[in-house]
Short mmCIF file of C-alpha atoms and ligand atoms in Angstrom, two decimals:
data_model
loop_
_atom_site.label_atom_id
_atom_site.label_comp_id
_atom_site.label_asym_id
_atom_site.label_seq_id
_atom_site.Cartn_x
_atom_site.Cartn_y
_atom_site.Cartn_z
CA MET A 1 29.73 85.78 -40.11
CA ALA A 2 31.91 84.96 -43.37
CA THR A 3 31.59 81.97 -45.39
CA LYS A 4 34.35 80.00 -44.28
CA LYS A 5 35.63 76.34 -44.11
CA SER A 6 35.92 75.61 -40.34
CA LEU A 7 33.38 77.58 -38.71
CA LYS A 8 33.79 78.35 -34.51
CA ILE A 9 30.84 77.49 -32.47
CA LEU A 10 30.04 78.14 -28.55
CA PHE A 11 26.96 75.27 -28.36
CA VAL A 12 25.32 76.79 -24.64
CA SER A 13 23.76 73.71 -23.21
CA SER A 14 22.48 72.96 -19.36
CA GLU A 15 23.34 69.48 -20.01
CA VAL A 16 25.48 67.05 -22.16
CA GLU A 17 25.02 63.45 -21.84
CA GLY A 18 28.21 61.41 -20.31
CA LEU A 19 28.64 64.61 -18.22
CA VAL A 20 25.00 65.44 -16.79
CA LYS A 21 21.79 64.68 -17.72
CA THR A 22 18.05 64.53 -17.30
CA GLY A 23 16.54 64.56 -20.72
CA GLY A 24 17.15 64.14 -24.00
CA LEU A 25 18.45 67.71 -24.38
CA ALA A 26 21.84 66.00 -23.20
CA ASP A 27 22.32 63.98 -25.94
CA VAL A 28 22.00 66.29 -28.70
CA ALA A 29 24.29 68.36 -26.47
CA LYS A 30 26.33 65.52 -27.05
CA SER A 31 26.07 64.34 -30.01
CA LEU A 32 25.51 67.36 -32.72
CA PRO A 33 28.61 69.36 -31.57
CA ALA A 34 30.57 66.26 -31.76
CA ALA A 35 29.28 65.92 -35.07
CA LEU A 36 30.42 69.15 -36.05
CA LYS A 37 33.81 68.87 -34.73
CA ALA A 38 34.08 65.61 -36.75
CA MET A 39 33.21 67.69 -39.52
CA GLY A 40 35.85 69.95 -39.34
CA HIS A 41 34.64 72.90 -37.07
CA ASP A 42 36.16 74.12 -34.22
CA VAL A 43 33.01 73.88 -31.73
CA ARG A 44 33.24 74.07 -27.47
CA ILE A 45 30.82 73.82 -25.09
CA ALA A 46 29.23 76.21 -22.40
CA MET A 47 27.29 74.62 -19.78
CA PRO A 48 27.16 74.86 -15.23
CA TYR A 49 29.63 72.82 -13.40
CA TYR A 50 26.57 71.24 -11.03
CA ARG A 51 27.34 69.56 -7.74
CA VAL A 52 27.57 66.70 -9.38
CA LEU A 53 30.33 67.40 -11.89
CA ALA A 54 32.43 68.87 -8.94
CA GLU A 55 32.01 65.78 -7.25
CA ARG A 56 33.31 64.17 -9.99
CA GLU A 57 35.63 65.49 -12.11
CA ASN A 58 39.35 66.43 -10.46
CA VAL A 59 40.12 69.58 -12.23
CA GLU A 60 41.58 72.67 -11.85
CA PRO A 61 40.09 76.27 -13.02
CA GLN A 62 41.31 77.61 -16.09
CA LEU A 63 40.24 80.89 -15.89
CA ASP A 64 38.93 83.04 -12.56
CA THR A 65 37.01 85.48 -13.22
CA GLU A 66 33.73 87.66 -12.17
CA LEU A 67 30.88 88.84 -14.38
CA ALA A 68 30.76 92.33 -14.49
CA VAL A 69 26.73 93.74 -14.67
CA PRO A 70 27.34 97.06 -16.70
CA ALA A 71 26.46 100.20 -15.04
CA GLN A 72 25.53 98.43 -11.86
CA SER A 73 27.72 98.14 -9.13
CA VAL A 74 27.15 94.16 -8.96
CA THR A 75 29.46 91.89 -9.62
CA VAL A 76 29.75 87.80 -9.43
CA PRO A 77 32.41 85.91 -8.92
CA TYR A 78 32.93 82.43 -11.21
CA GLN A 79 35.27 80.57 -12.56
CA VAL A 80 35.80 78.53 -15.75
CA MET A 81 36.19 74.47 -15.36
CA PRO A 82 38.11 73.23 -18.32
CA LEU A 83 36.06 69.47 -19.08
CA GLN A 84 35.64 67.70 -22.30
CA SER A 85 32.86 65.70 -24.02
CA GLY A 86 34.62 63.60 -25.97
CA ASP A 87 36.94 65.75 -28.24
CA VAL A 88 35.04 68.37 -27.85
CA PRO A 89 36.11 71.06 -24.96
CA VAL A 90 33.74 72.45 -22.58
CA TYR A 91 33.75 75.32 -20.45
CA ALA A 92 31.84 74.73 -17.11
CA ILE A 93 30.84 78.01 -15.27
CA ASN A 94 31.46 76.83 -11.71
CA ALA A 95 29.47 79.75 -9.29
CA PRO A 96 28.70 77.83 -6.28
CA GLN A 97 25.84 79.87 -4.86
CA TYR A 98 23.87 78.70 -8.20
CA TYR A 99 25.23 75.42 -8.99
CA ASP A 100 25.90 73.54 -5.97
CA ARG A 101 22.48 72.22 -5.26
CA ALA A 102 22.05 68.50 -4.83
CA GLU A 103 20.19 68.52 -8.52
CA LEU A 104 20.30 70.64 -12.27
CA TYR A 105 16.70 71.77 -11.90
CA ALA A 106 14.27 70.68 -8.87
CA GLU A 107 13.79 69.00 -5.84
CA SER A 108 11.01 66.68 -4.96
CA ASN A 109 9.42 67.51 -8.30
CA GLU A 110 10.22 71.60 -6.61
CA ALA A 111 11.76 73.55 -9.04
CA TYR A 112 14.41 75.94 -7.66
CA GLU A 113 12.91 79.01 -6.32
CA ASP A 114 15.62 81.20 -8.18
CA ASN A 115 16.10 79.31 -11.70
CA GLY A 116 15.47 82.59 -13.77
CA GLU A 117 18.25 84.12 -12.08
CA ARG A 118 20.25 80.69 -12.13
CA PHE A 119 20.23 80.46 -15.86
CA ALA A 120 20.46 84.34 -16.16
CA PHE A 121 23.48 83.73 -14.98
CA PHE A 122 24.32 81.17 -17.45
CA SER A 123 23.39 82.71 -20.26
CA ALA A 124 25.55 86.16 -19.36
CA ALA A 125 29.18 84.07 -18.36
CA SER A 126 28.63 82.22 -21.42
CA LEU A 127 28.74 85.24 -23.55
CA ASP A 128 31.22 86.88 -20.27
CA LEU A 129 34.06 83.98 -20.67
CA CYS A 130 34.44 84.02 -24.63
CA GLU A 131 37.18 87.20 -24.77
CA LYS A 132 38.75 85.94 -21.47
CA VAL A 133 39.69 82.14 -22.73
CA GLU A 134 40.14 83.87 -26.09
CA PHE A 135 37.80 82.14 -28.04
CA GLN A 136 35.82 83.93 -30.74
CA PRO A 137 32.43 82.40 -32.07
CA ASP A 138 31.27 82.42 -34.98
CA LEU A 139 27.62 81.28 -33.78
CA ILE A 140 26.99 81.14 -30.80
CA HIS A 141 24.05 77.55 -30.90
CA CYS A 142 21.45 77.97 -27.83
CA ASN A 143 19.69 75.44 -26.56
CA ASP A 144 16.09 75.87 -24.46
CA TRP A 145 14.57 78.66 -23.12
CA HIS A 146 17.98 78.24 -20.31
CA THR A 147 20.10 80.04 -22.47
CA GLY A 148 17.40 82.21 -23.96
CA LEU A 149 19.02 85.81 -22.99
CA VAL A 150 21.84 84.60 -24.81
CA PRO A 151 20.90 86.45 -28.48
CA PHE A 152 19.30 89.46 -26.03
CA LEU A 153 22.71 89.69 -24.46
CA LEU A 154 24.29 89.87 -28.03
CA ARG A 155 21.70 91.71 -29.31
CA THR A 156 21.74 94.26 -26.14
CA ARG A 157 24.57 94.41 -23.85
CA TYR A 158 26.99 93.61 -26.66
CA ALA A 159 25.51 94.90 -29.79
CA ASN A 160 28.38 97.49 -29.94
CA ASN A 161 30.90 95.09 -29.22
CA SER A 162 33.78 94.55 -31.90
CA PHE A 163 34.56 91.64 -30.25
CA PHE A 164 30.86 89.97 -30.97
CA ALA A 165 30.42 91.88 -34.75
CA ASN A 166 30.56 89.08 -36.84
CA THR A 167 28.67 86.32 -34.06
CA LYS A 168 25.56 85.22 -35.04
CA SER A 169 23.10 83.06 -32.75
CA VAL A 170 20.57 80.34 -33.76
CA LEU A 171 18.38 78.78 -30.96
CA THR A 172 17.43 75.19 -31.03
CA VAL A 173 13.81 74.28 -29.79
CA HIS A 174 13.52 71.22 -27.60
CA ASN A 175 10.87 71.62 -26.27
CA ALA A 176 9.15 74.56 -26.17
CA VAL A 177 6.30 73.55 -23.15
CA PHE A 178 9.38 74.79 -20.97
CA LYS A 179 9.09 79.12 -21.46
CA GLY A 180 11.16 79.76 -18.92
CA VAL A 181 8.76 82.43 -17.17
CA TYR A 182 9.81 84.50 -14.33
CA ASN A 183 9.79 87.77 -12.37
CA TYR A 184 11.45 90.90 -13.45
CA ASP A 185 12.50 90.36 -9.75
CA GLN A 186 15.01 87.66 -11.21
CA PHE A 187 16.69 89.60 -13.84
CA ARG A 188 19.17 92.02 -11.55
CA LEU A 189 21.76 90.43 -13.80
CA ILE A 190 20.86 91.51 -17.11
CA PRO A 191 18.99 95.50 -16.15
CA GLU A 192 18.64 95.80 -20.41
CA LEU A 193 15.87 93.81 -19.82
CA ILE A 194 14.44 96.36 -16.69
CA GLN A 195 15.57 99.28 -17.68
CA HIS A 196 13.53 98.95 -21.30
CA ARG A 197 10.72 96.63 -21.21
CA TYR A 198 10.10 94.43 -24.26
CA MET A 199 6.34 93.77 -24.58
CA GLN A 200 6.98 90.81 -26.63
CA LEU A 201 8.97 88.77 -23.90
CA GLU A 202 6.24 89.12 -21.34
CA MET A 203 3.81 86.37 -20.31
CA ASP A 204 2.47 89.54 -17.93
CA SER A 205 2.94 92.86 -16.25
CA ALA A 206 5.42 91.38 -13.85
CA ASN A 207 7.21 88.39 -15.81
CA ILE A 208 9.46 87.24 -18.50
CA SER A 209 9.75 84.25 -20.72
CA MET A 210 13.35 83.55 -21.16
CA LEU A 211 12.01 81.39 -24.65
CA LYS A 212 10.51 84.40 -25.73
CA ALA A 213 13.54 86.07 -25.09
CA GLY A 214 15.74 83.96 -27.36
CA VAL A 215 12.71 83.27 -30.08
CA ALA A 216 12.96 87.19 -30.66
CA PHE A 217 16.14 87.97 -30.82
CA ALA A 218 17.85 84.70 -32.07
CA ASP A 219 19.43 85.19 -35.68
CA LYS A 220 17.64 81.71 -36.75
CA ILE A 221 15.57 79.15 -34.90
CA ASN A 222 15.06 75.66 -35.06
CA ALA A 223 12.67 72.95 -33.99
CA VAL A 224 14.02 69.60 -33.25
CA SER A 225 12.11 68.10 -36.07
CA PRO A 226 10.14 69.31 -40.01
CA ASN A 227 6.70 68.61 -37.75
CA TYR A 228 7.21 70.58 -34.77
CA ALA A 229 8.59 73.25 -36.91
CA SER A 230 5.23 72.92 -38.48
CA GLU A 231 2.42 72.31 -35.90
CA LEU A 232 4.82 75.52 -33.76
CA LEU A 233 3.27 77.41 -36.08
CA THR A 234 -0.61 76.54 -35.01
CA PRO A 235 -2.38 77.68 -31.97
CA LEU A 236 -2.95 73.95 -31.09
CA GLY A 237 0.64 72.76 -30.90
CA ALA A 238 3.14 76.16 -30.57
CA HIS A 239 1.92 75.80 -26.83
CA GLY A 240 0.83 79.12 -26.21
CA MET A 241 3.92 80.73 -28.20
CA ASP A 242 1.86 80.51 -32.21
CA PHE A 243 2.39 84.39 -32.31
CA ASP A 244 6.00 84.22 -31.42
CA PHE A 245 7.18 81.87 -33.93
CA ASN A 246 4.73 82.90 -36.80
CA GLN A 247 6.93 86.34 -36.26
CA ARG A 248 9.69 84.17 -36.42
CA ALA A 249 7.85 81.66 -39.49
CA SER A 250 10.47 82.93 -42.06
CA ASP A 251 13.70 82.33 -40.05
CA LEU A 252 11.89 78.85 -38.45
CA PHE A 253 13.42 75.80 -39.54
CA GLY A 254 12.81 72.09 -38.43
CA ILE A 255 15.85 69.69 -38.64
CA ILE A 256 14.96 66.07 -37.14
CA ASN A 257 17.89 64.86 -34.14
CA GLY A 258 20.09 62.33 -34.77
CA CYS A 259 20.66 58.74 -33.10
CA ASP A 260 23.77 58.17 -31.83
CA TYR A 261 24.53 54.47 -32.62
CA ASN A 262 27.41 54.21 -31.03
CA ASP A 263 25.41 54.17 -27.84
CA TRP A 264 22.27 52.39 -29.04
CA ASN A 265 23.54 49.91 -30.94
CA PRO A 266 22.15 46.18 -30.26
CA GLU A 267 26.06 44.74 -31.79
CA THR A 268 27.79 46.41 -29.47
CA ASP A 269 25.69 47.59 -26.61
CA PRO A 270 27.60 46.52 -23.08
CA ASN A 271 24.56 46.83 -21.59
CA ILE A 272 22.26 43.99 -22.90
CA LYS A 273 22.86 40.10 -22.31
CA GLN A 274 23.33 39.05 -26.08
CA HIS A 275 24.39 40.61 -28.82
CA TYR A 276 22.40 40.58 -32.06
CA LYS A 277 22.17 41.96 -35.61
CA ALA A 278 18.95 41.99 -38.03
CA ASN A 279 19.45 38.70 -39.97
CA LYS A 280 16.77 36.57 -39.12
CA VAL A 281 18.75 33.94 -36.47
CA SER A 282 20.10 36.36 -34.56
CA LEU A 283 17.30 38.70 -33.78
CA ASN A 284 15.16 35.80 -32.27
CA ARG A 285 18.24 34.42 -30.64
CA GLY A 286 19.36 37.56 -29.28
CA LYS A 287 15.92 39.15 -29.20
CA LYS A 288 15.11 36.14 -27.14
CA ALA A 289 17.93 36.59 -24.26
CA CYS A 290 17.42 40.16 -23.69
CA LYS A 291 14.09 39.60 -22.91
CA ARG A 292 14.81 36.77 -20.36
CA ASP A 293 17.04 39.16 -18.93
CA LEU A 294 14.51 42.57 -18.43
CA GLN A 295 11.92 40.52 -17.18
CA LYS A 296 14.72 38.94 -14.47
CA GLN A 297 15.57 42.47 -14.19
CA VAL A 298 12.32 44.07 -13.26
CA ASN A 299 11.12 40.82 -11.26
CA LEU A 300 8.28 40.09 -14.46
CA PRO A 301 8.14 35.83 -14.64
CA GLU A 302 10.37 34.68 -17.38
CA LYS A 303 8.39 33.88 -20.11
CA ASP A 304 7.38 33.60 -23.60
CA VAL A 305 5.11 36.94 -23.73
CA PRO A 306 5.04 40.07 -26.42
CA VAL A 307 6.56 42.86 -24.11
CA TYR A 308 5.31 46.62 -23.87
CA GLY A 309 8.17 48.90 -22.91
CA MET A 310 8.28 52.16 -22.19
CA VAL A 311 11.06 54.40 -20.64
CA CYS A 312 10.27 58.28 -19.89
CA ARG A 313 10.08 61.54 -17.60
CA LEU A 314 6.64 60.60 -16.50
CA THR A 315 4.55 63.50 -17.24
CA GLU A 316 1.78 64.49 -19.27
CA GLN A 317 3.67 64.79 -22.54
CA LYS A 318 4.88 61.49 -22.36
CA GLY A 319 1.24 60.61 -22.61
CA ILE A 320 0.99 58.75 -19.22
CA HIS A 321 -2.72 59.84 -19.24
CA TYR A 322 -3.61 58.24 -22.14
CA LEU A 323 -2.16 54.81 -21.16
CA LEU A 324 -3.58 54.74 -17.34
CA PRO A 325 -6.82 54.29 -18.00
CA ILE A 326 -6.36 52.00 -20.58
CA LEU A 327 -3.51 49.79 -18.40
CA GLN A 328 -6.00 46.74 -16.57
CA GLN A 329 -7.78 46.11 -19.67
CA PHE A 330 -4.98 45.39 -21.67
CA LEU A 331 -3.45 43.78 -19.04
CA VAL A 332 -6.31 40.97 -19.46
CA HIS A 333 -4.07 40.31 -22.67
CA ASP A 334 -1.22 37.56 -21.95
CA VAL A 335 1.59 40.58 -22.30
CA GLN A 336 4.25 42.44 -20.15
CA VAL A 337 4.66 46.14 -19.52
CA ALA A 338 7.59 47.27 -18.27
CA ILE A 339 7.77 51.14 -17.80
CA VAL A 340 11.20 52.61 -16.34
CA GLY A 341 10.98 56.40 -15.31
CA THR A 342 10.83 58.88 -12.59
CA GLY A 343 8.47 62.25 -12.29
CA ASP A 344 5.44 63.49 -11.61
CA PRO A 345 4.84 61.39 -7.80
CA ARG A 346 1.03 61.17 -8.94
CA LEU A 347 1.35 59.28 -11.83
CA ALA A 348 4.11 57.37 -10.40
CA ALA A 349 1.61 56.42 -7.31
CA GLN A 350 -0.90 55.05 -9.91
CA LEU A 351 1.77 53.18 -11.94
CA HIS A 352 2.24 51.48 -8.35
CA GLU A 353 -1.19 50.76 -7.35
CA LEU A 354 -1.69 49.34 -10.93
CA VAL A 355 1.40 46.87 -10.68
CA ALA A 356 0.01 45.71 -6.82
CA ALA A 357 -2.97 44.56 -9.04
CA ASN A 358 -1.02 43.25 -11.56
CA PRO A 359 2.42 42.27 -10.25
CA GLU A 360 2.29 38.75 -12.91
CA LYS A 361 2.14 41.37 -15.70
CA LEU A 362 3.04 44.93 -14.89
CA ALA A 363 6.40 46.39 -13.80
CA PHE A 364 7.09 49.73 -12.28
CA VAL A 365 10.80 50.93 -12.02
CA GLU A 366 10.66 54.81 -10.48
CA ALA A 367 14.61 55.04 -11.04
CA TYR A 368 16.70 57.37 -13.59
CA ASP A 369 18.74 54.07 -14.55
CA ASN A 370 20.64 54.66 -18.49
CA ALA A 371 21.92 50.71 -17.96
CA LEU A 372 18.02 49.38 -17.48
CA ALA A 373 16.82 51.98 -19.96
CA HIS A 374 18.80 49.86 -22.29
CA LYS A 375 17.61 46.51 -21.42
CA VAL A 376 13.98 48.02 -22.35
CA GLU A 377 14.77 48.84 -25.40
CA ALA A 378 16.63 45.27 -26.25
CA GLY A 379 14.27 43.14 -24.54
CA SER A 380 10.80 44.36 -25.52
CA ASP A 381 8.85 43.81 -28.77
CA PHE A 382 6.82 46.89 -28.82
CA PHE A 383 7.88 50.42 -27.40
CA LEU A 384 5.03 52.49 -25.95
CA MET A 385 5.46 56.50 -26.54
CA PRO A 386 2.19 57.57 -27.09
CA SER A 387 2.52 61.02 -26.23
CA GLU A 388 0.32 64.33 -26.29
CA PHE A 389 3.57 66.32 -28.09
CA GLU A 390 7.33 65.18 -28.82
CA PRO A 391 8.97 67.85 -30.66
CA CYS A 392 11.43 64.50 -31.71
CA GLY A 393 11.43 62.15 -29.38
CA LEU A 394 15.08 60.00 -29.43
CA ASN A 395 13.96 56.32 -27.67
CA GLN A 396 11.19 55.71 -31.12
CA MET A 397 14.56 56.07 -32.60
CA TYR A 398 16.67 54.00 -30.04
CA SER A 399 13.61 51.38 -30.50
CA LEU A 400 13.62 50.95 -34.16
CA ALA A 401 17.47 50.36 -34.04
CA TYR A 402 17.02 47.18 -31.67
CA GLY A 403 14.09 46.09 -33.63
CA THR A 404 11.06 47.03 -30.94
CA LEU A 405 8.46 48.56 -32.87
CA PRO A 406 7.58 52.05 -31.62
CA ILE A 407 3.49 52.70 -30.48
CA VAL A 408 3.64 56.55 -31.06
CA ARG A 409 0.98 59.06 -31.19
CA ALA A 410 1.26 61.13 -34.51
CA VAL A 411 2.80 64.46 -33.65
CA GLY A 412 5.64 66.51 -33.62
CA GLY A 413 9.21 63.92 -34.23
CA LEU A 414 7.27 61.09 -33.75
CA LYS A 415 5.45 61.80 -37.04
CA ASP A 416 8.37 61.80 -39.13
CA THR A 417 10.01 58.91 -37.66
CA VAL A 418 7.30 55.99 -37.63
CA ILE A 419 5.78 54.45 -39.97
CA ASP A 420 2.17 53.02 -39.30
CA TYR A 421 1.42 49.22 -40.20
CA ASP A 422 -1.97 49.55 -41.52
CA GLN A 423 -1.28 53.16 -43.13
CA THR A 424 1.76 51.54 -45.22
CA PRO A 425 1.94 48.25 -44.43
CA GLN A 426 5.09 47.62 -46.72
CA VAL A 427 7.61 50.07 -45.45
CA ALA A 428 5.99 49.88 -42.21
CA THR A 429 8.12 50.02 -38.84
CA GLY A 430 5.86 50.65 -36.17
CA PHE A 431 2.49 51.42 -35.00
CA MET A 432 0.52 54.74 -34.54
CA PHE A 433 -2.28 56.42 -33.69
CA GLU A 434 -4.27 59.83 -34.31
CA ALA A 435 -6.83 60.97 -31.07
CA PRO A 436 -5.33 62.07 -27.67
CA THR A 437 -7.43 59.50 -26.24
CA PRO A 438 -6.93 56.36 -24.31
CA GLU A 439 -8.95 54.62 -26.39
CA ALA A 440 -6.95 55.70 -29.67
CA LEU A 441 -3.81 54.37 -27.62
CA LEU A 442 -6.12 50.37 -26.39
CA ILE A 443 -6.54 50.34 -30.10
CA CYS A 444 -3.66 50.60 -31.49
CA LEU A 445 -1.71 48.43 -28.90
CA GLN A 446 -4.78 45.60 -29.95
CA ARG A 447 -3.23 46.23 -33.51
CA SER A 448 0.21 45.55 -32.31
CA LEU A 449 -0.77 42.48 -30.57
CA LEU A 450 -3.08 41.02 -33.18
CA LEU A 451 -0.22 41.55 -35.89
CA TYR A 452 2.43 39.52 -33.08
CA CYS A 453 0.22 36.82 -32.32
CA GLN A 454 -1.18 36.16 -35.75
CA GLN A 455 1.43 37.27 -37.85
CA PRO A 456 5.07 36.35 -36.68
CA GLN A 457 6.60 36.48 -40.20
CA GLU A 458 4.73 39.81 -40.89
CA PHE A 459 6.06 40.70 -37.49
CA LYS A 460 9.92 39.81 -37.83
CA ARG A 461 9.76 42.23 -41.68
CA LEU A 462 8.49 45.13 -39.57
CA GLN A 463 11.45 44.73 -37.18
CA GLN A 464 14.23 44.44 -40.14
CA ASN A 465 12.29 47.67 -41.62
CA ALA A 466 13.16 49.21 -38.05
CA MET A 467 16.68 48.05 -37.56
CA ALA A 468 17.56 49.18 -41.29
CA CYS A 469 16.53 53.19 -41.01
CA LYS A 470 18.83 55.74 -39.68
CA PHE A 471 18.98 58.83 -38.55
CA LEU A 472 22.46 59.90 -38.67
CA TRP A 473 23.75 62.80 -36.63
CA GLN A 474 25.97 62.94 -39.63
CA GLU A 475 22.77 64.21 -41.83
CA SER A 476 21.25 66.17 -39.11
CA ALA A 477 24.22 68.38 -38.92
CA GLU A 478 24.42 69.27 -42.14
CA ARG A 479 21.27 70.72 -41.93
CA TYR A 480 22.54 72.34 -39.11
CA LEU A 481 25.17 73.76 -41.20
CA GLU A 482 22.90 74.47 -44.08
CA MET A 483 21.04 76.66 -41.65
CA TYR A 484 23.85 78.62 -39.91
CA LEU A 485 25.53 80.10 -43.41
CA CYS A 486 21.85 80.28 -45.48
CA ASP A 487 21.84 83.84 -45.37
CA GLU A 488 25.22 83.88 -46.80
CA LEU A 489 24.39 81.20 -49.15
CA ASN A 490 21.61 83.74 -50.60
CA SER A 491 23.59 86.40 -50.56
CA VAL A 492 26.09 84.06 -52.50
CA GLN A 493 23.46 82.77 -55.00
CA ASN A 494 22.47 87.41 -55.10
CA ASP A 495 25.55 88.20 -55.69
CA LEU A 496 26.24 85.56 -58.53
CA SER A 497 22.90 86.04 -60.18
CA SER A 498 23.38 90.62 -59.98
CA GLU A 499 26.49 89.12 -61.71
CA SER A 500 24.77 87.50 -64.47
CA ILE A 501 22.57 90.13 -65.48
CA THR A 502 25.24 92.77 -65.33
CA ASP A 503 27.07 90.68 -67.59
N1 ADQ B 601 14.39 56.75 -16.34
C1 ADQ B 601 14.71 56.77 -17.37
N2 ADQ B 601 15.95 56.03 -16.96
C2 ADQ B 601 16.82 56.64 -17.76
N3 ADQ B 601 16.95 57.26 -19.07
C3 ADQ B 601 15.76 57.86 -19.09
C4 ADQ B 601 14.69 58.19 -18.41
N4 ADQ B 601 14.13 58.79 -18.81
C5 ADQ B 601 14.34 59.42 -19.69
N5 ADQ B 601 15.55 58.74 -19.96
C6 ADQ B 601 15.98 59.25 -21.09
O1 ADQ B 601 15.97 60.38 -21.02
C7 ADQ B 601 16.05 60.34 -22.88
C8 ADQ B 601 14.74 61.11 -23.17
O2 ADQ B 601 14.83 61.49 -24.43
P1 ADQ B 601 13.54 62.31 -25.02
O3 ADQ B 601 13.38 63.32 -26.61
O4 ADQ B 601 12.70 60.86 -25.35
O5 ADQ B 601 12.78 63.04 -24.47
P2 ADQ B 601 12.84 64.60 -23.96
O6 ADQ B 601 11.12 65.35 -23.35
O7 ADQ B 601 13.62 64.33 -22.33
O8 ADQ B 601 13.22 65.83 -24.18
C9 ADQ B 601 12.88 66.87 -25.49
O9 ADQ B 601 14.57 66.72 -26.49
C10 ADQ B 601 14.74 66.12 -27.02
C11 ADQ B 601 16.04 66.20 -27.87
O10 ADQ B 601 15.50 67.36 -29.15
C12 ADQ B 601 12.96 65.90 -27.89
O11 ADQ B 601 14.01 64.54 -28.60
C13 ADQ B 601 12.26 65.87 -27.00
O12 ADQ B 601 10.70 65.07 -28.07
C14 ADQ B 601 12.33 66.60 -26.08
O13 ADQ B 601 10.93 66.38 -25.45
C15 ADQ B 601 16.47 59.22 -23.67
O14 ADQ B 601 17.66 58.98 -24.02
C16 ADQ B 601 16.16 58.71 -22.71
O15 ADQ B 601 16.45 56.92 -22.93
#
């Protein structure tokens, strides 16, 4: 990849906020390409053309073609549908047998059986389309296991292809707990995997991890926060992949996500009852109006009590299993808790039971509802993110922007973005606990409640500290650029120092 002013970047992601989203990956896939584009780079996104896109978008294909599998008679027809994510062009890959489904990955909490083949095809087609649409990327930026075979294919199928001779790959790890483990049967489109068994990619003799393929073959890898990058090198924090990450330690970076302040801004948010700023009068009035609105939306009594909000996928990652055992005990206090989430039906059932026992204090909305997520951020006093692990986390950043103090466990990106009140009161922005136990969470909740009830001025000061925090995508995009170019910068520096020696 030559150092030049404007890079050509293909950003490959299975979801993109504004088009289709199930979680934080989508937020990044919207904001990072936009930030890189604003810096003058030619960025394009490749993603699957899911049913929801086909139903909503009225576009004609820009390319009607097929993926040919080397040395096999297999071909898979597909189309490229031209979409946009803001200013960034999107190549949406239309292959109805893979993507014309009710959901993206799973129905009724059951993953589609052929997810390995679906995303192996997505990876292969993302590369196949480049030459056909005449986009020759300097860099292919892959995201999570769905795209893990892209770096592998670049180094195998396309190793001697002159079109990609100067193309490098980067893999961003948003969540290494999802390793994309599938049986060899699912890789009929990637015979390179079968012909030459790459032991380091295997989980066992029958199954390959697509994430391992990305980690082993990408030129550079990054985690979505510096702290998660260091956790990935440890047995405790690497979800069983510490060996793989340690093998690539010198190419592993940690880059914190940004927050999209166009979408998450209490001064302009169209989803909230009243806009507000960080000054005391505006904050008091705005928060109060937004709290009443939230209480109304989730059927809690409209009154002046501290409100604890939570918005997440219902999985153990998000620490619901620390919250459930102590929630009843916490609700003894004069507080309200509002939870919005979908996911594990067992966790949802337990939450519904607790609501039935505490209808005046606990609300649980089992839905994926973006407008309500904004109302929770604006109308709560505290935001719960007691995650077991958290690669970066976005909702704590959104909470900070809305003056809603995050209550987080000291892991991953949460540790990089929230400052605990007891540890550093002067600059604190929230509350943090260490031990992965319900008891430690309860103590942390009680600390937060004490501050709210007994030191309202101090509580306000923390809200203002929080609202002053900025996690700008522009700054994160600069870090990405440094990573994209670091080998060249090193080689330029080496050239310069050898010149000075010979001088
Ligand atoms: N029921 C619901 N209704 C409405 N909105 C909902 C919702 N449930 C979740 N969301 C939204 O989905 C996003 C979740 O983002 P996170 O970063 O917190 O988590 P996620 O685990 O999906 O992402 C992974 O990737 C991201 C991006 O790198 C990392 O920050 C993170 O740590 C990692 O686990 C937020 O925008 C949130 O508002």
